XYZ file of C-alpha atoms in Angstrom:
327
model
C -0.067 25.260 4.516
C 0.629 27.161 1.280
C 3.169 24.792 -0.269
C 5.460 21.942 0.649
C 8.406 19.956 -0.672
C 9.175 16.268 -0.791
C 10.098 14.218 1.057
C 7.548 14.905 3.793
C 9.344 12.651 6.300
C 12.715 13.725 7.732
C 13.386 10.088 8.661
C 13.112 6.578 7.224
C 9.418 5.923 6.444
C 9.122 3.032 3.981
C 5.924 1.556 2.551
C 3.754 4.635 3.216
C -0.018 4.452 3.435
C -2.059 7.666 3.656
C -5.819 8.217 3.719
C -8.246 11.051 4.403
C -11.208 10.393 6.704
C -14.116 12.825 6.191
C -15.752 11.671 9.443
C -12.939 12.898 11.693
C -11.413 15.465 9.331
C -7.927 13.959 9.638
C -5.393 12.287 7.427
C -4.109 8.990 8.823
C -0.808 7.379 7.887
C 0.971 4.126 8.523
C 4.360 2.898 7.347
C 6.887 0.255 8.323
C 8.166 1.031 11.847
C 10.020 -2.150 12.745
C 8.167 -4.154 15.375
C 5.283 -1.817 16.212
C 2.207 -0.481 14.463
C 2.230 3.298 14.863
C -0.663 5.346 13.499
C -0.086 9.009 12.558
C -2.696 11.706 12.023
C -2.697 15.334 10.884
C -5.013 17.939 9.380
C -2.495 18.347 6.519
C -1.050 15.621 4.342
C 2.415 17.177 4.104
C 2.791 17.416 7.897
C 1.668 13.868 8.670
C 5.176 12.924 9.883
C 6.097 16.208 11.564
C 3.087 18.329 12.520
C 0.476 15.925 13.824
C 0.419 13.280 16.500
C 0.829 9.521 16.617
C 0.016 6.508 18.738
C 1.511 3.023 18.951
C -1.549 0.823 18.602
C 0.035 -2.625 18.605
C 3.214 -4.338 19.763
C 3.604 -8.038 18.889
C 3.170 -10.603 21.646
C 4.396 -13.886 20.196
C 3.192 -16.232 22.948
C -0.283 -14.696 22.838
C -0.962 -13.895 19.172
C 1.785 -15.731 17.265
C 3.398 -12.581 15.842
C 7.008 -11.934 16.840
C 8.008 -8.800 14.932
C 9.042 -7.379 11.552
C 5.711 -5.714 10.853
C 5.741 -4.612 7.222
C 3.633 -2.266 5.111
C 0.474 -1.754 7.221
C -2.636 -0.248 5.644
C -5.919 0.929 7.211
C -9.231 0.368 5.413
C -12.887 0.522 6.330
C -14.449 -2.911 6.348
C -17.755 -3.862 4.775
C -19.259 -3.523 8.275
C -18.080 0.107 8.616
C -15.289 -0.565 11.123
C -11.647 0.321 10.584
C -9.194 -2.534 9.982
C -5.421 -2.602 9.646
C -3.935 -5.193 7.288
C -0.238 -6.033 7.598
C 2.188 -8.928 8.030
C 4.556 -10.145 10.735
C 7.165 -12.759 11.522
C 5.706 -16.019 12.764
C 8.638 -17.243 14.856
C 10.981 -15.737 17.430
C 13.911 -16.322 15.097
C 13.897 -14.905 11.547
C 11.456 -16.800 9.381
C 8.364 -16.704 7.244
C 5.832 -13.920 7.400
C 2.056 -14.138 7.531
C -0.760 -11.655 7.078
C -2.656 -10.504 10.147
C -5.478 -8.069 10.838
C -6.251 -5.550 13.575
C -9.770 -4.228 14.296
C -10.605 -0.788 15.709
C -12.860 -0.943 18.747
C -14.454 2.460 18.029
C -14.928 4.751 15.030
C -11.929 6.797 16.200
C -8.781 5.306 14.622
C -6.684 6.744 17.463
C -8.727 4.724 19.962
C -8.095 1.144 21.072
C -7.447 -1.693 18.627
C -7.575 -5.457 19.048
C -5.776 -8.305 17.322
C -8.355 -9.928 15.023
C -6.497 -12.858 13.513
C -4.477 -14.374 10.675
C -6.649 -14.986 7.595
C -4.149 -17.287 5.858
C -1.828 -18.750 8.516
C -0.145 -21.265 6.176
C 0.822 -18.925 3.312
C 3.988 -16.767 3.235
C 2.485 -13.386 2.243
C 3.174 -9.661 2.688
C 1.847 -6.248 1.580
C -1.936 -6.685 1.860
C -4.286 -4.058 0.458
C -8.094 -4.001 0.216
C -10.621 -2.778 -2.362
C -14.393 -2.407 -2.027
C -16.469 -3.262 -5.096
C -19.552 -1.228 -6.046
C -21.786 -3.823 -4.366
C -19.859 -3.535 -1.081
C -18.009 -6.838 -1.381
C -14.306 -6.584 -0.597
C -11.184 -8.085 -2.131
C -7.627 -8.286 -0.865
C -4.461 -8.238 -2.960
C -1.147 -9.343 -1.477
C 2.337 -10.452 -2.491
C 2.902 -14.195 -2.022
C 6.188 -16.073 -2.178
C 6.149 -18.531 -5.109
C 9.466 -18.757 -7.002
C 9.881 -15.065 -6.289
C 7.011 -12.804 -5.262
C 3.700 -12.893 -7.122
C 0.448 -10.975 -6.690
C -2.718 -12.754 -5.556
C -6.278 -11.465 -5.400
C -8.558 -12.969 -2.736
C -12.228 -12.436 -2.053
C -13.091 -11.547 1.556
C -15.959 -13.320 3.286
C -15.793 -10.572 5.911
C -13.061 -8.053 6.728
C -10.930 -10.642 8.555
C -11.762 -13.894 6.728
C -10.763 -15.090 3.258
C -13.479 -16.422 0.985
C -13.190 -19.382 -1.365
C -11.993 -17.541 -4.492
C -8.290 -16.792 -4.876
C -6.049 -16.378 -7.923
C -2.482 -15.442 -8.835
C -2.792 -12.482 -11.209
C 0.784 -11.221 -11.744
C 4.380 -12.379 -11.851
C 7.419 -10.286 -12.845
C 7.871 -10.721 -16.605
C 9.135 -7.517 -18.249
C 12.782 -6.425 -18.422
C 12.098 -3.273 -16.394
C 10.746 -5.336 -13.452
C 13.518 -7.955 -13.691
C 16.546 -5.730 -13.178
C 19.499 -7.809 -11.833
C 19.946 -9.205 -9.257
C 16.146 -9.532 -9.025
C 15.620 -12.380 -11.488
C 14.525 -16.007 -11.311
C 13.482 -16.995 -7.801
C 14.150 -13.417 -6.646
C 11.811 -11.764 -9.172
C 9.483 -9.402 -7.331
C 5.977 -8.016 -7.713
C 4.772 -6.477 -4.432
C 3.256 -3.393 -2.782
C -0.072 -3.464 -4.631
C -2.836 -0.854 -4.332
C -6.202 -0.617 -6.121
C -6.965 2.519 -8.145
C -10.480 2.727 -9.527
C -12.378 5.257 -11.580
C -15.944 5.057 -12.931
C -14.553 3.617 -16.165
C -11.504 1.529 -15.203
C -9.981 -0.528 -12.385
C -6.220 -0.856 -11.864
C -3.828 -2.417 -9.399
C -0.657 -0.345 -9.145
C 2.235 -2.460 -7.853
C 6.016 -2.339 -7.362
C 8.654 -4.278 -9.276
C 12.302 -5.136 -8.496
C 13.764 -4.927 -4.971
C 12.796 -2.109 -2.634
C 16.425 -0.999 -2.056
C 17.220 -0.867 -5.766
C 17.406 2.372 -7.728
C 15.217 0.567 -10.267
C 12.363 -0.115 -7.862
C 9.400 1.238 -9.789
C 5.632 1.153 -10.248
C 3.724 -0.875 -12.801
C 0.015 -1.309 -13.490
C -2.396 -4.205 -13.854
C -5.813 -3.528 -15.344
C -9.054 -5.431 -14.825
C -10.641 -6.310 -18.171
C -13.455 -8.604 -17.042
C -16.382 -6.207 -17.210
C -18.732 -6.556 -14.215
C -16.869 -5.352 -11.088
C -19.424 -7.067 -8.861
C -18.736 -10.564 -10.175
C -16.275 -12.386 -7.879
C -15.665 -15.126 -10.426
C -14.517 -12.551 -12.980
C -12.480 -10.507 -10.507
C -10.693 -13.653 -9.291
C -9.949 -14.939 -12.796
C -6.326 -14.234 -13.828
C -7.427 -14.058 -17.475
C -9.233 -10.814 -16.621
C -6.117 -8.969 -15.393
C -3.757 -7.458 -17.972
C -0.316 -6.139 -17.089
C 0.694 -2.961 -18.917
C 4.028 -3.342 -20.685
C 5.674 -0.092 -19.564
C 6.465 1.185 -16.064
C 4.131 3.780 -14.592
C 6.737 5.545 -12.433
C 10.557 5.381 -12.272
C 13.486 7.161 -10.605
C 14.225 10.777 -11.467
C 14.758 14.301 -10.095
C 16.891 13.086 -7.206
C 14.458 10.358 -6.112
C 15.806 6.819 -6.408
C 13.738 3.639 -6.269
C 10.284 5.260 -6.032
C 7.661 2.682 -5.161
C 5.380 0.871 -2.733
C 2.635 3.373 -3.427
C -0.745 4.025 -1.880
C -3.364 6.418 -3.238
C -5.725 8.794 -1.472
C -8.382 11.361 -2.323
C -8.077 15.030 -1.436
C -10.471 16.293 1.274
C -12.878 17.705 -1.318
C -12.747 14.515 -3.369
C -11.627 16.194 -6.590
C -8.012 14.998 -6.694
C -6.216 11.665 -6.514
C -2.820 11.647 -4.817
C -0.030 9.096 -4.584
C 2.059 8.375 -1.479
C 5.298 6.489 -2.119
C 8.756 6.017 -0.704
C 12.051 6.877 -2.366
C 15.737 7.077 -1.545
C 17.653 10.350 -1.620
C 20.832 8.869 -3.083
C 21.959 6.309 -5.626
C 22.200 2.933 -3.905
C 24.830 1.095 -5.928
C 25.298 -1.670 -3.349
C 21.553 -2.501 -3.260
C 21.664 -2.788 0.531
C 19.157 -1.468 3.113
C 19.008 2.341 2.974
C 16.583 4.981 4.280
C 13.423 5.347 2.221
C 11.508 8.599 2.629
C 7.775 9.421 2.446
C 6.762 11.440 -0.665
C 3.396 12.542 -2.039
C 2.291 13.993 -5.371
C -0.886 14.489 -7.381
C -2.002 11.999 -10.029
C -3.550 12.953 -13.353
C -5.202 10.848 -16.051
C -4.712 10.790 -19.805
C -7.531 11.016 -22.344
C -8.177 7.264 -22.032
C -8.469 7.348 -18.244
C -5.039 5.829 -17.573
C -3.277 7.175 -14.446
C -0.296 9.451 -15.103
C 2.341 10.203 -12.450
C 5.013 11.693 -14.681
C 8.351 12.004 -12.895
C 8.955 12.058 -9.141
C 8.378 15.475 -7.608
C 11.879 15.802 -6.180
C 13.150 17.871 -3.249
C 13.609 21.127 -5.179
C 9.980 21.491 -6.282
C 7.291 23.457 -4.442
C 3.988 21.583 -4.394
C 0.445 22.752 -3.705
C -1.343 20.727 -0.987
C -4.353 18.550 -1.770
C -7.497 20.449 -2.679
C -9.907 21.172 0.162
C -7.396 21.139 2.996
C -7.927 23.554 5.860
C -5.473 26.394 5.080
C -4.588 26.941 8.760
């Protein structure tokens, strides 16, 4: 593929997650698909929604596993034991109600193979949008959005890929004007859709502010300032997370409400890319509207801070990630 244009999905594909697996040589993607978990794969990032294949790997079975539907924002990460895991959330009752995190485990090293329901790590806490980071010592941490007078971000140590450890802390709440755009104020203030971005020098959590159907949905950044990245007490101390005062990424170039980002490395490892959703039109009524899958390359400034610039809108030709098979 010589070039491509955003969006890369011709249909509604909110909360996109995209990763490259060097073992299989495929990209894998997940996004919100209603009441199923559907895993997509392709040799090329830009054709993940149109030129590859997909498989429904899980359909909720309330009487058996306690999940009734509304599966939001799934992500797939390798666990500390080397297996693949999918982290997501679902509705706990047959009627509309609170959502809980749950985890799926791959039965083989092939993500397109069978999966099994692994469990709910925090069955009593209303949480969504889980993401996972692996520290240099192999220990893993999960960040999610929890309901607490709005939506806040928590970091949690993992005892193993499906079990929470003892350390947990709230590290972010919406506080700046740009992440409190009306009507998302007070009890409706939102921080959600977190994803870890680390470099040899710095560790960030990129998150989304405002409501996901708002034009002003945008990305912000938290930064870890606690020093040792292998110290769970420091990582789970809210004093060691600093929120940057300006948004990282906002609407522009015909993309409205860009957010709920994930980040992935190019096949040759030299580039960092961002996957995010955005609307094609101004959404004045702030009601549910299609959100499309977009990708673009990330750069860094002289201090090592991630730079996304403006959304790479539909009229711009983009070069695929470095190291992709050209065929």
